[in-house]
């Protein structure tokens, strides 16, 4: 189902682990998660099919463990398990709203007591039934990121767009914290982003989106209502796409 107003029918929302921690330096802020759940519920009520990939950086990042001498693959598995904690937290928040949203957590690593296994066709079926599907455990493979997982799952479920929720309001031509003249892009092409090393997502994620023609919108999740604004086609954040003009 797609409402008259919405620009998209099926979206993939990428939430970093850090987006769940608010002002804390670690872990989960339940109030922030509640706000995100409300924002997601708004677009579900609009009839948009929502899949989510959630990161784990608020709890554990494999690369940091490896830097301290851990085996990298083992550290990455711990990172993937961290994403499942976030996925379950988000599921709980969505299902405890006054107007609850039906959800399924699908894990790329088997943990059948708490999550369904990831089965592509089943994920699509859930979406068609207006259940929010939350993908946990990343891609199930070490050496990858949840940005890459978002690009992969986005392609697999035919998402029309990847919404990359961040703490900044888009992509700039230089670091806005260091350069007050930094310019924010409204739209930018994949090629321009690549040539100018704009770091929309990590290289693997970016390549997957580019090759499969899946646009990415980078936007600030901290402003309540922004998820809905983006799916309604409001020009907030930065749109990265195949053949768009630079503006
Ligand atoms: N990870 C992984 N494979 C994946 C996705 C994630 O090994 O397919 C691990 C990796 O260690 C990563 C951690 O899970 O550091 C948390 O994911 P990520 O850093 O992407 O989370 P975010 O930055 O979005 O919070």
CSV table of N, CA and C in Angstrom, one decimal, residues 70-211:
chain,number,residue,atom,x,y,z
A,70,UNK,N,42.3,-8.3,19.8
A,70,UNK,CA,41.4,-9.4,19.6
A,70,UNK,C,41.5,-9.9,18.2
A,71,UNK,N,41.1,-11.2,18.1
A,71,UNK,CA,41.0,-11.7,16.7
A,71,UNK,C,39.9,-11.0,16.0
A,72,UNK,N,40.1,-10.5,14.8
A,72,UNK,CA,39.2,-9.6,14.2
A,72,UNK,C,37.8,-10.3,13.9
A,73,UNK,N,37.8,-11.5,13.4
A,73,UNK,CA,36.6,-12.1,13.1
A,73,UNK,C,35.7,-12.3,14.4
A,74,UNK,N,36.4,-12.7,15.5
A,74,UNK,CA,35.7,-12.9,16.8
A,74,UNK,C,35.1,-11.6,17.2
A,75,UNK,N,35.9,-10.5,17.1
A,75,UNK,CA,35.4,-9.2,17.5
A,75,UNK,C,34.2,-8.8,16.7
A,76,UNK,N,34.3,-9.1,15.4
A,76,UNK,CA,33.1,-8.7,14.5
A,76,UNK,C,31.9,-9.5,14.9
A,77,UNK,N,32.0,-10.8,15.3
A,77,UNK,CA,30.9,-11.5,15.7
A,77,UNK,C,30.2,-10.9,16.9
A,78,UNK,N,31.1,-10.4,17.8
A,78,UNK,CA,30.6,-9.7,19.0
A,78,UNK,C,29.8,-8.4,18.6
A,79,UNK,N,30.4,-7.7,17.6
A,79,UNK,CA,29.7,-6.5,17.0
A,79,UNK,C,28.3,-6.9,16.5
A,80,UNK,N,28.3,-8.0,15.8
A,80,UNK,CA,27.0,-8.4,15.2
A,80,UNK,C,26.0,-8.8,16.2
A,81,UNK,N,26.4,-9.4,17.3
A,81,UNK,CA,25.5,-9.7,18.4
A,81,UNK,C,25.0,-8.4,19.0
A,82,UNK,N,25.9,-7.4,19.1
A,82,UNK,CA,25.5,-6.1,19.6
A,82,UNK,C,24.3,-5.5,18.8
A,83,UNK,N,24.3,-5.7,17.5
A,83,UNK,CA,23.2,-5.2,16.6
A,83,UNK,C,21.9,-5.9,17.0
A,84,UNK,N,22.0,-7.2,17.4
A,84,UNK,CA,20.8,-7.9,17.7
A,84,UNK,C,20.2,-7.3,19.0
A,85,UNK,N,21.0,-6.9,19.9
A,85,UNK,CA,20.5,-6.2,21.1
A,85,UNK,C,19.7,-4.9,20.7
A,86,UNK,N,20.3,-4.2,19.8
A,86,UNK,CA,19.6,-3.0,19.4
A,86,UNK,C,18.3,-3.3,18.6
A,87,UNK,N,18.4,-4.4,17.8
A,87,UNK,CA,17.2,-4.7,17.0
A,87,UNK,C,16.0,-5.1,18.0
A,88,UNK,N,16.4,-5.9,19.0
A,88,UNK,CA,15.3,-6.3,20.0
A,88,UNK,C,14.8,-5.1,20.8
A,89,UNK,N,15.7,-4.1,21.1
A,89,UNK,CA,15.3,-2.9,21.8
A,89,UNK,C,14.3,-2.1,20.9
A,90,UNK,N,14.6,-2.0,19.7
A,90,UNK,CA,13.7,-1.3,18.7
A,90,UNK,C,12.4,-2.0,18.6
A,91,UNK,N,12.5,-3.3,18.4
A,91,UNK,CA,11.2,-4.1,18.3
A,91,UNK,C,10.3,-3.8,19.5
A,92,UNK,N,10.9,-3.9,20.7
A,92,UNK,CA,10.2,-3.7,21.9
A,92,UNK,C,9.5,-2.3,22.0
A,93,UNK,N,10.3,-1.3,21.5
A,93,UNK,CA,9.7,0.1,21.6
A,93,UNK,C,8.5,0.2,20.6
A,94,UNK,N,8.7,-0.4,19.4
A,94,UNK,CA,7.6,-0.3,18.4
A,94,UNK,C,6.4,-1.0,18.9
A,95,UNK,N,6.6,-2.2,19.5
A,95,UNK,CA,5.4,-3.0,19.9
A,95,UNK,C,4.8,-2.4,21.2
A,96,UNK,N,5.4,-1.5,21.9
A,96,UNK,CA,4.8,-0.9,23.1
A,96,UNK,C,4.3,0.5,22.9
A,97,UNK,N,4.2,0.9,21.7
A,97,UNK,CA,3.6,2.2,21.4
A,97,UNK,C,2.1,2.1,21.8
A,98,UNK,N,1.5,3.3,22.0
A,98,UNK,CA,0.0,3.3,22.3
A,98,UNK,C,-0.7,2.6,21.1
A,99,UNK,N,-0.2,2.9,19.9
A,99,UNK,CA,-0.8,2.3,18.7
A,99,UNK,C,0.3,1.3,18.2
A,100,UNK,N,0.4,0.1,18.7
A,100,UNK,CA,1.5,-0.8,18.4
A,100,UNK,C,1.7,-1.1,17.0
A,101,UNK,N,3.0,-1.3,16.6
A,101,UNK,CA,3.4,-1.6,15.3
A,101,UNK,C,3.8,-3.1,15.3
A,102,UNK,N,3.4,-3.9,14.3
A,102,UNK,CA,3.8,-5.3,14.2
A,102,UNK,C,5.2,-5.3,13.7
A,103,UNK,N,6.0,-6.1,14.3
A,103,UNK,CA,7.4,-6.2,13.8
A,103,UNK,C,7.9,-7.6,13.8
A,104,UNK,N,9.0,-7.8,13.1
A,104,UNK,CA,9.7,-9.1,13.1
A,104,UNK,C,11.2,-8.7,13.1
A,105,UNK,N,12.0,-9.4,14.0
A,105,UNK,CA,13.4,-9.3,13.9
A,105,UNK,C,13.9,-10.5,13.2
A,106,UNK,N,14.7,-10.3,12.2
A,106,UNK,CA,15.3,-11.4,11.4
A,106,UNK,C,16.8,-11.3,11.6
A,107,UNK,N,17.4,-12.4,12.0
A,107,UNK,CA,18.8,-12.4,12.3
A,107,UNK,C,19.6,-13.1,11.2
A,108,UNK,N,20.7,-12.6,10.9
A,108,UNK,CA,21.6,-13.2,9.9
A,108,UNK,C,22.4,-14.3,10.5
A,109,UNK,N,22.4,-14.4,11.9
A,109,UNK,CA,23.1,-15.5,12.6
A,109,UNK,C,22.0,-16.2,13.4
A,110,UNK,N,21.9,-17.5,13.2
A,110,UNK,CA,20.8,-18.2,13.8
A,110,UNK,C,20.7,-18.0,15.3
A,111,UNK,N,19.6,-17.5,15.8
A,111,UNK,CA,19.3,-17.5,17.2
A,111,UNK,C,17.8,-17.6,17.4
A,112,UNK,N,17.3,-18.8,17.0
A,112,UNK,CA,15.9,-18.9,16.8
A,112,UNK,C,15.0,-18.7,18.0
A,113,UNK,N,15.6,-18.7,19.2
A,113,UNK,CA,14.8,-18.4,20.4
A,113,UNK,C,14.3,-16.9,20.5
A,114,UNK,N,15.1,-16.1,19.8
A,114,UNK,CA,14.8,-14.6,19.9
A,114,UNK,C,14.5,-13.9,18.6
A,115,UNK,N,14.8,-14.5,17.5
A,115,UNK,CA,14.6,-13.9,16.2
A,115,UNK,C,14.4,-14.9,15.1
A,116,UNK,N,13.7,-14.5,14.1
A,116,UNK,CA,13.5,-15.4,13.0
A,116,UNK,C,14.9,-15.4,12.2
A,117,UNK,N,15.1,-16.5,11.5
A,117,UNK,CA,16.3,-16.5,10.6
A,117,UNK,C,16.0,-15.6,9.4
A,118,UNK,N,17.1,-15.0,8.9
A,118,UNK,CA,16.8,-14.2,7.7
A,118,UNK,C,16.5,-15.1,6.5
A,119,UNK,N,15.3,-14.9,6.0
A,119,UNK,CA,14.9,-15.6,4.8
A,119,UNK,C,14.3,-14.5,3.9
A,120,UNK,N,14.9,-14.3,2.8
A,120,UNK,CA,14.5,-13.1,1.9
A,120,UNK,C,13.1,-13.1,1.6
A,121,UNK,N,12.5,-14.2,1.1
A,121,UNK,CA,11.1,-14.2,0.7
A,121,UNK,C,10.2,-14.0,1.8
A,122,UNK,N,10.6,-14.5,3.0
A,122,UNK,CA,9.7,-14.3,4.2
A,122,UNK,C,9.8,-12.8,4.6
A,123,UNK,N,11.0,-12.2,4.5
A,123,UNK,CA,11.1,-10.8,4.8
A,123,UNK,C,10.1,-10.0,3.9
A,124,UNK,N,10.1,-10.3,2.7
A,124,UNK,CA,9.3,-9.6,1.7
A,124,UNK,C,7.8,-9.8,2.1
A,125,UNK,N,7.5,-11.0,2.4
A,125,UNK,CA,6.1,-11.3,2.8
A,125,UNK,C,5.7,-10.5,4.1
A,126,UNK,N,6.6,-10.4,5.0
A,126,UNK,CA,6.3,-9.6,6.2
A,126,UNK,C,6.0,-8.1,5.8
A,127,UNK,N,6.9,-7.6,4.9
A,127,UNK,CA,6.7,-6.2,4.5
A,127,UNK,C,5.4,-6.0,3.8
A,128,UNK,N,5.0,-7.0,3.0
A,128,UNK,CA,3.7,-6.9,2.3
A,128,UNK,C,2.5,-6.9,3.3
A,129,UNK,N,2.8,-7.5,4.4
A,129,UNK,CA,1.7,-7.5,5.4
A,129,UNK,C,1.9,-6.4,6.4
A,130,UNK,N,2.6,-5.4,6.0
A,130,UNK,CA,2.8,-4.2,6.8
A,130,UNK,C,3.5,-4.4,8.2
A,131,UNK,N,4.3,-5.4,8.3
A,131,UNK,CA,5.1,-5.6,9.5
A,131,UNK,C,6.5,-4.9,9.2
A,132,UNK,N,6.9,-4.3,10.2
A,132,UNK,CA,8.3,-3.7,10.1
A,132,UNK,C,9.3,-4.8,10.3
A,133,UNK,N,10.2,-4.9,9.4
A,133,UNK,CA,11.2,-6.0,9.5
A,133,UNK,C,12.5,-5.4,9.9
A,134,UNK,N,13.0,-5.9,11.1
A,134,UNK,CA,14.3,-5.3,11.6
A,134,UNK,C,15.4,-6.4,11.4
A,135,UNK,N,16.4,-6.0,10.6
A,135,UNK,CA,17.4,-7.0,10.3
A,135,UNK,C,18.5,-6.9,11.3
A,136,UNK,N,18.8,-7.9,12.1
A,136,UNK,CA,19.8,-7.9,13.1
A,136,UNK,C,21.0,-8.8,12.6
A,137,UNK,N,22.1,-8.7,13.4
A,137,UNK,CA,23.3,-9.5,13.1
A,137,UNK,C,24.0,-9.1,11.8
A,138,UNK,N,23.8,-7.9,11.3
A,138,UNK,CA,24.5,-7.5,10.1
A,138,UNK,C,24.2,-8.4,9.0
A,139,UNK,N,25.3,-8.6,8.2
A,139,UNK,CA,25.2,-9.6,7.1
A,139,UNK,C,25.5,-11.0,7.5
A,140,UNK,N,25.9,-11.2,8.8
A,140,UNK,CA,26.3,-12.5,9.3
A,140,UNK,C,27.7,-12.8,9.0
A,141,UNK,N,28.4,-11.9,8.3
A,141,UNK,CA,29.8,-12.1,8.0
A,141,UNK,C,30.7,-11.1,8.6
A,142,UNK,N,31.9,-11.6,9.2
A,142,UNK,CA,32.8,-10.6,9.7
A,142,UNK,C,33.5,-9.8,8.6
A,143,UNK,N,34.1,-8.7,8.9
A,143,UNK,CA,34.8,-7.8,7.9
A,143,UNK,C,33.8,-7.0,7.1
A,144,UNK,N,32.5,-7.0,7.5
A,144,UNK,CA,31.5,-6.1,6.8
A,144,UNK,C,31.0,-5.2,7.8
A,145,UNK,N,30.2,-4.2,7.4
A,145,UNK,CA,29.6,-3.2,8.2
A,145,UNK,C,28.1,-3.3,8.1
A,146,UNK,N,27.4,-2.6,8.9
A,146,UNK,CA,25.9,-2.6,8.8
A,146,UNK,C,25.5,-1.6,7.7
A,147,UNK,N,26.4,-0.7,7.3
A,147,UNK,CA,26.0,0.1,6.1
A,147,UNK,C,26.0,-0.8,4.8
A,148,UNK,N,27.0,-1.7,4.8
A,148,UNK,CA,27.0,-2.7,3.7
A,148,UNK,C,25.8,-3.6,3.7
A,149,UNK,N,25.4,-4.0,5.0
A,149,UNK,CA,24.2,-4.8,5.1
A,149,UNK,C,23.0,-4.1,4.6
A,150,UNK,N,22.9,-2.8,4.9
A,150,UNK,CA,21.8,-2.0,4.5
A,150,UNK,C,21.7,-2.0,3.0
A,151,UNK,N,22.8,-1.8,2.3
A,151,UNK,CA,22.8,-1.8,0.8
A,151,UNK,C,22.4,-3.2,0.3
A,152,UNK,N,23.0,-4.2,0.9
A,152,UNK,CA,22.7,-5.6,0.5
A,152,UNK,C,21.2,-6.0,0.7
A,153,UNK,N,20.7,-5.8,1.9
A,153,UNK,CA,19.3,-6.1,2.2
A,153,UNK,C,18.4,-5.2,1.3
A,154,UNK,N,18.8,-3.9,1.2
A,154,UNK,CA,18.0,-3.0,0.4
A,154,UNK,C,17.8,-3.5,-1.0
A,155,UNK,N,18.9,-4.0,-1.6
A,155,UNK,CA,18.8,-4.6,-3.0
A,155,UNK,C,18.0,-5.9,-3.0
A,156,UNK,N,18.2,-6.7,-2.0
A,156,UNK,CA,17.4,-8.0,-1.9
A,156,UNK,C,15.9,-7.8,-1.8
A,157,UNK,N,15.5,-6.8,-1.1
A,157,UNK,CA,14.0,-6.6,-0.9
A,157,UNK,C,13.5,-5.6,-1.8
A,158,UNK,N,14.3,-5.1,-2.8
A,158,UNK,CA,13.8,-4.1,-3.7
A,158,UNK,C,13.3,-2.8,-3.1
A,159,UNK,N,14.1,-2.4,-2.1
A,159,UNK,CA,13.8,-1.1,-1.5
A,159,UNK,C,14.0,0.0,-2.5
A,160,UNK,N,13.2,1.0,-2.5
A,160,UNK,CA,13.4,2.1,-3.5
A,160,UNK,C,14.4,3.1,-3.1
A,161,UNK,N,14.7,3.1,-1.8
A,161,UNK,CA,15.7,4.1,-1.3
A,161,UNK,C,16.3,3.6,0.0
A,162,UNK,N,17.5,4.0,0.3
A,162,UNK,CA,18.0,3.7,1.6
A,162,UNK,C,18.1,5.1,2.4
A,163,UNK,N,17.5,5.1,3.5
A,163,UNK,CA,17.5,6.3,4.3
A,163,UNK,C,18.6,6.1,5.4
A,164,UNK,N,19.6,6.9,5.2
A,164,UNK,CA,20.7,6.7,6.2
A,164,UNK,C,20.6,7.8,7.3
A,165,UNK,N,20.1,7.4,8.4
A,165,UNK,CA,19.8,8.3,9.5
A,165,UNK,C,21.1,8.6,10.3
A,166,UNK,N,21.5,9.9,10.4
A,166,UNK,CA,22.8,10.2,11.1
A,166,UNK,C,22.5,11.3,12.1
A,167,UNK,N,23.6,11.8,12.6
A,167,UNK,CA,23.5,13.0,13.5
A,167,UNK,C,23.8,14.3,12.8
A,168,UNK,N,24.1,14.2,11.5
A,168,UNK,CA,24.3,15.4,10.7
A,168,UNK,C,23.2,15.6,9.7
A,169,UNK,N,23.1,16.8,9.1
A,169,UNK,CA,21.9,17.0,8.3
A,169,UNK,C,22.3,16.8,6.8
A,170,UNK,N,23.3,16.1,6.5
A,170,UNK,CA,23.6,15.8,5.1
A,170,UNK,C,25.0,15.6,4.8
A,171,UNK,N,25.4,15.7,3.5
A,171,UNK,CA,26.8,15.5,3.1
A,171,UNK,C,27.3,16.9,2.7
A,172,UNK,N,28.5,17.2,3.2
A,172,UNK,CA,29.1,18.5,2.9
A,172,UNK,C,30.4,18.3,2.0
A,173,UNK,N,30.8,19.4,1.4
A,173,UNK,CA,32.0,19.3,0.5
A,173,UNK,C,33.2,19.3,1.3
A,174,UNK,N,33.1,19.7,2.6
A,174,UNK,CA,34.3,19.6,3.5
A,174,UNK,C,33.7,19.5,4.9
A,175,UNK,N,34.5,19.3,5.9
A,175,UNK,CA,34.1,19.1,7.2
A,175,UNK,C,33.5,20.4,7.8
A,176,UNK,N,32.1,20.4,8.1
A,176,UNK,CA,31.5,21.7,8.5
A,176,UNK,C,32.0,22.1,9.9
A,177,UNK,N,32.6,21.2,10.7
A,177,UNK,CA,33.1,21.6,12.0
A,177,UNK,C,34.4,22.3,11.9
A,178,UNK,N,35.1,22.0,10.8
A,178,UNK,CA,36.4,22.6,10.6
A,178,UNK,C,36.3,23.8,9.7
A,179,UNK,N,35.4,23.8,8.7
A,179,UNK,CA,35.3,24.8,7.7
A,179,UNK,C,33.9,25.5,7.8
A,180,UNK,N,33.9,26.7,8.3
A,180,UNK,CA,32.6,27.4,8.3
A,180,UNK,C,31.9,27.6,7.0
A,181,UNK,N,32.8,27.6,5.9
A,181,UNK,CA,32.2,27.8,4.5
A,181,UNK,C,31.8,26.5,3.9
A,182,UNK,N,31.8,25.4,4.6
A,182,UNK,CA,31.5,24.1,4.0
A,182,UNK,C,30.0,24.2,3.5
A,183,UNK,N,29.9,23.6,2.3
A,183,UNK,CA,28.6,23.6,1.6
A,183,UNK,C,27.9,22.3,1.7
A,184,UNK,N,26.6,22.3,2.0
A,184,UNK,CA,25.9,21.0,2.1
A,184,UNK,C,25.2,20.8,0.7
A,185,UNK,N,25.3,19.6,0.3
A,185,UNK,CA,24.7,19.2,-1.0
A,185,UNK,C,23.2,18.9,-0.7
A,186,UNK,N,22.3,19.3,-1.6
A,186,UNK,CA,20.9,18.8,-1.6
A,186,UNK,C,20.9,17.5,-2.3
A,187,UNK,N,21.5,17.5,-3.5
A,187,UNK,CA,21.6,16.3,-4.3
A,187,UNK,C,23.0,16.1,-4.9
A,188,UNK,N,23.4,14.9,-5.0
A,188,UNK,CA,24.7,14.7,-5.6
A,188,UNK,C,24.7,13.3,-6.3
A,189,UNK,N,25.4,13.2,-7.4
A,189,UNK,CA,25.4,11.9,-8.1
A,189,UNK,C,26.4,10.9,-7.5
A,190,UNK,N,26.2,9.7,-7.7
A,190,UNK,CA,27.1,8.7,-7.2
A,190,UNK,C,28.6,9.0,-7.7
A,191,UNK,N,28.6,9.3,-9.0
A,191,UNK,CA,30.0,9.6,-9.6
A,191,UNK,C,30.7,10.7,-8.9
A,192,UNK,N,29.9,11.8,-8.7
A,192,UNK,CA,30.5,13.0,-8.0
A,192,UNK,C,31.0,12.6,-6.6
A,193,UNK,N,30.1,11.9,-5.9
A,193,UNK,CA,30.5,11.5,-4.5
A,193,UNK,C,31.8,10.6,-4.5
A,194,UNK,N,31.9,9.8,-5.5
A,194,UNK,CA,33.0,8.9,-5.6
A,194,UNK,C,34.3,9.7,-5.9
A,195,UNK,N,34.2,10.5,-7.0
A,195,UNK,CA,35.4,11.2,-7.4
A,195,UNK,C,35.9,12.2,-6.3
A,196,UNK,N,34.9,12.8,-5.6
A,196,UNK,CA,35.3,13.8,-4.6
A,196,UNK,C,35.4,13.1,-3.2
A,197,UNK,N,35.3,11.8,-3.1
A,197,UNK,CA,35.5,11.1,-1.9
A,197,UNK,C,34.6,11.6,-0.8
A,198,UNK,N,33.4,11.7,-1.0
A,198,UNK,CA,32.4,12.3,-0.1
A,198,UNK,C,32.0,11.4,1.1
A,199,UNK,N,32.4,10.2,1.0
A,199,UNK,CA,32.1,9.2,2.1
A,199,UNK,C,30.7,9.2,2.6
A,200,UNK,N,29.8,8.8,1.7
A,200,UNK,CA,28.4,8.7,2.0
A,200,UNK,C,28.2,7.5,2.9
A,201,UNK,N,28.8,6.4,2.5
A,201,UNK,CA,28.8,5.1,3.2
A,201,UNK,C,30.2,4.5,3.0
A,202,UNK,N,30.5,3.4,3.6
A,202,UNK,CA,31.8,2.8,3.3
A,202,UNK,C,31.8,2.3,1.9
A,203,UNK,N,33.0,2.0,1.4
A,203,UNK,CA,33.2,1.8,-0.1
A,203,UNK,C,32.4,0.6,-0.6
A,204,UNK,N,32.3,-0.5,0.2
A,204,UNK,CA,31.5,-1.6,-0.3
A,204,UNK,C,30.0,-1.3,-0.3
A,205,UNK,N,29.5,-0.6,0.7
A,205,UNK,CA,28.1,-0.2,0.7
A,205,UNK,C,27.8,0.7,-0.5
A,206,UNK,N,28.7,1.7,-0.7
A,206,UNK,CA,28.5,2.6,-1.7
A,206,UNK,C,28.5,1.9,-3.1
A,207,UNK,N,29.4,1.0,-3.3
A,207,UNK,CA,29.5,0.3,-4.6
A,207,UNK,C,28.2,-0.5,-4.9
A,208,UNK,N,27.7,-1.1,-3.8
A,208,UNK,CA,26.5,-1.9,-4.0
A,208,UNK,C,25.3,-1.0,-4.4
A,209,UNK,N,25.2,0.1,-3.7
A,209,UNK,CA,24.1,1.0,-4.1
A,209,UNK,C,24.2,1.6,-5.5
A,210,UNK,N,25.5,2.0,-5.8
A,210,UNK,CA,25.7,2.5,-7.2
A,210,UNK,C,25.4,1.5,-8.2
A,211,UNK,N,25.9,0.3,-8.1
A,211,UNK,CA,25.7,-0.7,-9.1
A,211,UNK,C,24.3,-1.1,-9.2
